[in-house]
Tab-separated table of C-alpha atoms in Angstrom:
chain	number	residue	atom	x	y	z
A	1	MET	CA	-13.082	-3.122	-11.034
A	2	THR	CA	-12.532	-2.823	-14.782
A	3	GLN	CA	-12.652	0.642	-16.090
A	4	HIS	CA	-13.011	1.860	-19.562
A	5	ASN	CA	-12.130	5.378	-20.604
A	6	THR	CA	-13.983	7.113	-23.352
A	7	ARG	CA	-12.266	6.700	-26.709
A	8	HIS	CA	-12.798	7.422	-30.383
A	9	ARG	CA	-14.869	5.050	-32.273
A	10	ARG	CA	-11.759	4.475	-34.406
A	11	THR	CA	-9.907	3.364	-31.343
A	12	VAL	CA	-12.526	0.915	-30.200
A	13	LEU	CA	-12.810	-0.719	-33.481
A	14	ARG	CA	-8.881	-1.060	-33.515
A	15	THR	CA	-8.566	-2.628	-30.115
A	16	LEU	CA	-11.608	-4.720	-30.137
A	17	ALA	CA	-12.166	-5.737	-33.679
A	18	SER	CA	-8.659	-6.288	-34.878
A	19	CYS	CA	-7.148	-7.550	-31.518
A	20	THR	CA	-10.312	-8.977	-29.744
A	21	LEU	CA	-8.575	-12.273	-29.064
A	22	ALA	CA	-5.107	-11.095	-29.116
A	23	LEU	CA	-5.671	-8.641	-26.201
A	24	LEU	CA	-6.003	-11.376	-23.690
A	25	ALA	CA	-2.318	-12.502	-24.353
A	26	GLY	CA	-1.132	-9.389	-26.063
A	27	CYS	CA	-1.641	-8.755	-29.839
A	28	THR	CA	0.827	-10.978	-31.652
A	29	GLY	CA	0.410	-9.967	-35.347
A	30	LYS	CA	3.640	-8.033	-36.209
A	31	ALA	CA	4.853	-7.366	-32.733
A	32	THR	CA	8.441	-6.247	-32.860
A	33	GLN	CA	9.096	-6.061	-29.116
A	34	THR	CA	7.862	-8.250	-26.084
A	35	ASP	CA	9.618	-7.753	-22.781
A	36	GLU	CA	8.750	-8.612	-19.148
A	37	THR	CA	9.922	-7.415	-15.832
A	38	GLN	CA	9.164	-8.539	-12.311
A	39	GLY	CA	9.220	-5.015	-10.901
A	40	ALA	CA	7.400	-1.766	-11.557
A	41	THR	CA	9.950	-0.299	-13.799
A	42	GLY	CA	11.065	-1.570	-17.216
A	43	GLU	CA	13.802	0.170	-19.269
A	44	ARG	CA	13.487	-0.398	-22.865
A	45	ASN	CA	15.127	0.667	-26.124
A	46	GLY	CA	12.275	-0.044	-28.482
A	47	VAL	CA	8.835	1.575	-28.844
A	48	LEU	CA	8.186	1.367	-25.163
A	49	ASN	CA	11.197	3.072	-23.932
A	50	ARG	CA	10.337	3.095	-20.294
A	51	VAL	CA	7.389	1.787	-18.310
A	52	ALA	CA	7.310	2.665	-14.656
A	53	ILE	CA	5.233	3.486	-11.506
A	54	GLU	CA	5.618	7.009	-10.282
A	55	GLN	CA	3.642	7.261	-7.027
A	56	THR	CA	0.172	6.256	-8.002
A	57	THR	CA	0.671	6.647	-11.753
A	58	LEU	CA	1.830	4.238	-14.452
A	59	VAL	CA	4.022	6.213	-16.905
A	60	VAL	CA	4.838	5.055	-20.376
A	61	GLU	CA	7.693	6.846	-22.368
A	62	LEU	CA	7.544	6.249	-26.120
A	63	ALA	CA	10.752	6.119	-28.268
A	64	ASN	CA	9.801	5.878	-31.764
A	65	ASP	CA	7.242	4.372	-34.351
A	66	ASP	CA	4.500	6.679	-33.140
A	67	PRO	CA	1.906	4.141	-31.923
A	68	ASP	CA	-1.859	5.130	-32.362
A	69	VAL	CA	-2.909	3.757	-28.990
A	70	VAL	CA	-1.357	2.499	-25.722
A	71	ASN	CA	-3.505	-0.005	-23.873
A	72	LEU	CA	-3.211	-1.185	-20.261
A	73	ILE	CA	-4.214	-4.796	-19.697
A	74	GLU	CA	-5.289	-6.194	-16.208
A	75	PRO	CA	-3.920	-9.299	-14.704
A	76	ASN	CA	-7.175	-11.078	-15.810
A	77	GLY	CA	-6.444	-10.196	-19.424
A	78	GLU	CA	-9.176	-7.625	-19.697
A	79	LEU	CA	-8.558	-4.047	-21.089
A	80	TRP	CA	-8.481	-1.741	-18.196
A	81	LYS	CA	-7.428	1.652	-19.568
A	82	SER	CA	-6.555	3.043	-23.044
A	83	ARG	CA	-4.862	6.262	-24.282
A	84	ASP	CA	-4.837	7.569	-27.776
A	85	VAL	CA	-1.430	8.897	-28.837
A	86	ALA	CA	-1.161	12.127	-30.948
A	87	THR	CA	1.790	12.327	-33.515
A	88	GLY	CA	4.861	13.327	-31.705
A	89	VAL	CA	3.753	12.562	-28.149
A	90	GLU	CA	6.629	10.907	-26.157
A	91	ARG	CA	4.747	10.151	-22.893
A	92	VAL	CA	1.325	8.770	-21.777
A	93	SER	CA	0.171	7.928	-18.270
A	94	PHE	CA	-2.326	5.993	-16.486
A	95	GLU	CA	-3.748	6.844	-12.928
A	96	ILE	CA	-3.998	3.530	-11.038
A	97	GLY	CA	-4.549	4.853	-7.561
A	98	THR	CA	-4.865	2.214	-4.874
A	99	SER	CA	-7.852	0.431	-6.193
A	100	TYR	CA	-6.248	-1.715	-8.764
A	101	THR	CA	-5.917	-5.492	-9.035
A	102	PRO	CA	-2.426	-6.669	-7.923
A	103	GLY	CA	-0.507	-8.931	-10.338
A	104	GLU	CA	1.139	-8.780	-13.866
A	105	HIS	CA	-0.178	-5.894	-15.983
A	106	ARG	CA	0.662	-5.587	-19.761
A	107	VAL	CA	1.237	-2.299	-21.606
A	108	LEU	CA	0.489	-2.705	-25.434
A	109	ALA	CA	1.573	-0.297	-28.099
A	110	VAL	CA	-0.762	-0.534	-31.127
A	111	LYS	CA	-0.237	0.988	-34.627
A	112	ASP	CA	-2.430	0.401	-37.656
A	113	ASP	CA	-4.332	-2.220	-35.855
A	114	GLU	CA	-1.275	-4.252	-35.008
A	115	SER	CA	0.486	-4.543	-31.647
A	116	ILE	CA	4.084	-3.411	-32.267
A	117	ALA	CA	5.320	-3.586	-28.609
A	118	GLU	CA	4.453	-5.124	-25.240
A	119	VAL	CA	5.940	-4.896	-21.710
A	120	ALA	CA	4.663	-6.839	-18.763
A	121	LEU	CA	5.267	-5.604	-15.259
A	122	THR	CA	4.164	-6.729	-11.810
A	123	ILE	CA	2.219	-4.132	-9.834
A	124	ARG	CA	1.916	-5.500	-6.266
A	125	PRO	CA	2.299	-3.798	-2.854
A	126	GLN	CA	4.164	-5.718	-0.062
A	127	LEU	CA	3.256	-4.232	3.259
A	128	GLU	CA	4.983	-5.039	6.559
A	129	ILE	CA	4.735	-3.950	10.160
A	130	VAL	CA	8.332	-3.166	11.020
A	131	ASP	CA	8.072	-1.310	14.374
A	132	VAL	CA	5.774	-0.324	17.202
A	133	GLY	CA	6.574	2.053	20.037
A	134	LEU	CA	5.435	4.408	22.763
A	135	PHE	CA	6.135	8.001	23.709
A	136	ARG	CA	8.138	7.100	26.857
A	137	ASN	CA	10.532	4.933	24.595
A	138	HIS	CA	10.624	7.098	21.545
A	139	PRO	CA	10.327	10.783	22.555
A	140	GLU	CA	11.955	11.915	19.276
A	141	LYS	CA	8.801	11.154	17.352
A	142	PRO	CA	6.410	14.107	16.612
A	143	TRP	CA	3.922	13.298	19.359
A	144	GLU	CA	2.901	16.804	20.198
A	145	GLU	CA	2.505	17.568	16.448
A	146	VAL	CA	0.215	14.582	16.187
A	147	TYR	CA	-1.821	14.664	19.435
A	148	GLY	CA	-1.184	18.169	20.599
A	149	GLU	CA	0.481	19.541	23.749
A	150	SER	CA	-0.632	18.287	27.178
A	151	GLU	CA	0.618	18.845	30.813
A	152	THR	CA	-0.228	15.396	31.703
A	153	ASN	CA	0.867	13.557	28.588
A	154	ARG	CA	-2.132	11.220	29.121
A	155	LYS	CA	-2.857	10.744	25.479
A	156	LYS	CA	0.665	10.443	24.419
A	157	ASP	CA	1.421	7.867	27.190
A	158	GLY	CA	-1.512	5.872	26.111
A	159	GLU	CA	-1.167	5.842	22.314
A	160	ALA	CA	1.407	4.241	20.034
A	161	PHE	CA	3.016	4.694	16.620
A	162	VAL	CA	3.319	1.874	14.124
A	163	THR	CA	5.826	1.922	11.249
A	164	ILE	CA	4.667	0.385	8.027
A	165	ALA	CA	7.028	-0.419	5.102
A	166	ASN	CA	6.099	-1.136	1.428
A	167	SER	CA	8.807	-3.130	-0.232
A	168	GLY	CA	6.621	-3.974	-3.111
A	169	THR	CA	6.113	-2.542	-6.592
A	170	GLY	CA	2.731	-0.913	-6.202
A	171	PRO	CA	1.053	1.835	-4.014
A	172	ASP	CA	-1.526	0.820	-1.334
A	173	THR	CA	-3.643	2.615	1.262
A	174	VAL	CA	-3.881	1.548	4.904
A	175	THR	CA	-7.486	1.710	6.006
A	176	ARG	CA	-7.369	0.308	9.531
A	177	LEU	CA	-5.060	-0.047	12.524
A	178	ARG	CA	-5.892	-2.489	15.350
A	179	PHE	CA	-4.236	-3.763	18.544
A	180	ASP	CA	-5.094	-7.148	20.273
A	181	GLY	CA	-3.857	-9.382	22.965
A	182	ASP	CA	-2.186	-8.598	26.346
A	183	LEU	CA	-3.091	-4.899	26.404
A	184	PRO	CA	-4.434	-2.670	29.187
A	185	ASN	CA	-7.004	-1.241	26.701
A	186	GLN	CA	-7.942	-3.482	23.688
A	187	SER	CA	-9.263	-1.953	20.354
A	188	ASP	CA	-12.777	-2.736	19.252
A	189	ASP	CA	-14.250	-2.463	15.790
A	190	SER	CA	-16.482	0.522	16.941
A	191	ARG	CA	-13.569	2.952	17.077
A	192	GLY	CA	-13.361	3.805	13.255
A	193	SER	CA	-10.102	3.241	11.444
A	194	GLY	CA	-7.962	3.381	14.470
A	195	LEU	CA	-5.643	5.973	12.868
A	196	TYR	CA	-5.373	9.275	14.694
A	197	GLY	CA	-6.300	12.344	12.782
A	198	ARG	CA	-7.008	10.399	9.492
A	199	LYS	CA	-9.337	7.798	7.955
A	200	GLN	CA	-6.532	6.363	5.768
A	201	ALA	CA	-2.921	6.551	4.937
A	202	LYS	CA	-1.417	6.090	1.553
A	203	ILE	CA	1.985	4.354	1.265
A	204	LEU	CA	3.944	4.265	-2.040
A	205	PRO	CA	6.445	1.584	-3.210
A	206	THR	CA	9.754	1.368	-1.324
A	207	ASP	CA	8.384	3.968	1.119
A	208	SER	CA	7.621	3.791	4.978
A	209	ILE	CA	5.346	5.637	7.014
A	210	ASP	CA	4.566	6.153	10.775
A	211	LEU	CA	0.926	5.587	11.855
A	212	TYR	CA	-0.401	6.861	15.013
A	213	SER	CA	-3.197	5.126	16.933
A	214	SER	CA	-6.415	6.589	18.076
A	215	THR	CA	-7.668	3.707	20.266
A	216	TYR	CA	-5.490	4.324	23.494
A	217	PRO	CA	-4.213	0.825	23.624
A	218	PHE	CA	-1.656	1.509	26.394
A	219	GLY	CA	-3.766	3.589	28.519
A	220	PRO	CA	-4.874	2.601	32.087
A	221	PRO	CA	-7.063	-0.529	32.163
A	222	LEU	CA	-10.745	0.099	31.910
A	223	TYR	CA	-11.980	-3.414	32.888
A	224	GLU	CA	-11.076	-5.976	35.508
A	225	ASP	CA	-10.076	-8.684	32.967
A	226	GLU	CA	-7.385	-6.511	31.144
A	227	VAL	CA	-3.652	-6.454	31.724
A	228	ARG	CA	-2.411	-5.008	34.910
A	229	CYS	CA	1.006	-3.657	35.837
A	230	SER	CA	3.099	-5.233	38.750
A	231	GLU	CA	6.197	-4.328	40.469
A	232	ALA	CA	7.787	-7.765	39.582
A	233	GLY	CA	6.523	-7.588	35.999
A	234	THR	CA	3.739	-8.831	33.969
A	235	GLU	CA	4.702	-10.335	30.759
A	236	GLY	CA	2.449	-10.702	27.575
A	237	VAL	CA	2.118	-10.758	23.816
A	238	PHE	CA	0.083	-8.358	21.660
A	239	THR	CA	-0.685	-8.272	18.019
A	240	VAL	CA	-0.695	-5.197	15.650
A	241	LYS	CA	-2.998	-5.615	12.665
A	242	ILE	CA	-3.481	-3.425	9.650
A	243	ASP	CA	-6.082	-3.598	6.666
A	244	SER	CA	-5.509	-2.010	3.292
A	245	ASP	CA	-7.246	-1.348	-0.041
A	246	VAL	CA	-5.034	-3.501	-2.215
A	247	SER	CA	-3.372	-5.970	0.148
A	248	GLY	CA	-6.623	-6.556	2.048
A	249	GLU	CA	-6.948	-7.879	5.615
A	250	GLY	CA	-4.713	-10.041	7.664
A	251	ILE	CA	-1.381	-8.123	7.875
A	252	GLU	CA	-0.203	-8.478	11.403
A	253	LYS	CA	2.842	-8.932	13.651
A	254	GLN	CA	3.182	-10.008	17.198
A	255	PHE	CA	5.313	-8.398	19.844
A	256	ALA	CA	6.434	-9.422	23.338
A	257	ILE	CA	5.828	-6.874	26.160
A	258	THR	CA	6.381	-6.469	29.889
A	259	TYR	CA	4.601	-4.161	32.286
A	260	SER	CA	6.678	-3.611	35.489
A	261	GLY	CA	7.805	-1.338	38.246
A	262	SER	CA	4.534	-0.349	39.791
A	263	GLU	CA	1.109	-1.416	40.673
A	264	ASP	CA	-0.162	1.920	39.571
A	265	PHE	CA	-0.415	1.873	35.791
A	266	HIS	CA	0.430	5.649	35.563
A	267	ASP	CA	3.919	4.794	36.828
A	268	CYS	CA	4.221	1.442	34.956
A	269	ASP	CA	7.390	0.830	32.906
A	270	ILE	CA	6.190	-0.664	29.631
A	271	GLU	CA	8.811	-2.330	27.508
A	272	ILE	CA	8.178	-3.739	24.092
A	273	LYS	CA	10.818	-6.434	23.703
A	274	GLY	CA	10.599	-7.187	20.142
A	275	VAL	CA	8.964	-9.238	17.425
A	276	ILE	CA	7.806	-12.848	18.058
A	277	ASP	CA	8.697	-15.072	15.020
A	278	GLY	CA	6.105	-17.233	13.535
């Protein structure tokens, strides 16, 4: 995934000849500032005045000493991106998108072939499924805006929303939404991303988003072996799963559910009772 931007020959010689070994741990020659932070923002009073993630961009604000180059080092110690710094420039940026390697990255300010400042920051998303719900239980959601108007509400009654939160320090992109377990209409891998009206959904640090299903998980049963509604109540457990670019696969959460009130699924009361721990 390592990317190398086109740089002047002078810059290449500076970073690779003078600091070939030092880049792996940060050039140590005459460094005057070395700071670390566990988050995605580092406030500094030296050369690197501020290093922060803004949406999908790493922003570096420079205070003084006019470095010639600012380098971004990946968690594996390799040079990922580099920016030449013209005299008087106070801000440089690196677009990281959602295809970066999560972990501790290092920002190095270089002047006259020496590292004069370094800041380490952790860029890592932390996605969590925090809620799931149906139209009949959450009419306040923008169902018609998402699925369109319908006299029968068939699509809205059979689909679901899932709220995803990112409590981490890096952006991510959700690429797949799946439902499994005691459901009247289970997902399968042939139905695309499982996201209604989109193939993917970007989620920024400290943000949350609602995703809407496209696989009709709570629609009437299609096969005999799928969950049925009953007047006395049918209890079950289902799992919501998501995949993402940075976090990968395996993000999931289980919920308890009850189908009751009728033998006819169109009149069924569906109650999602909450998260199952463990």
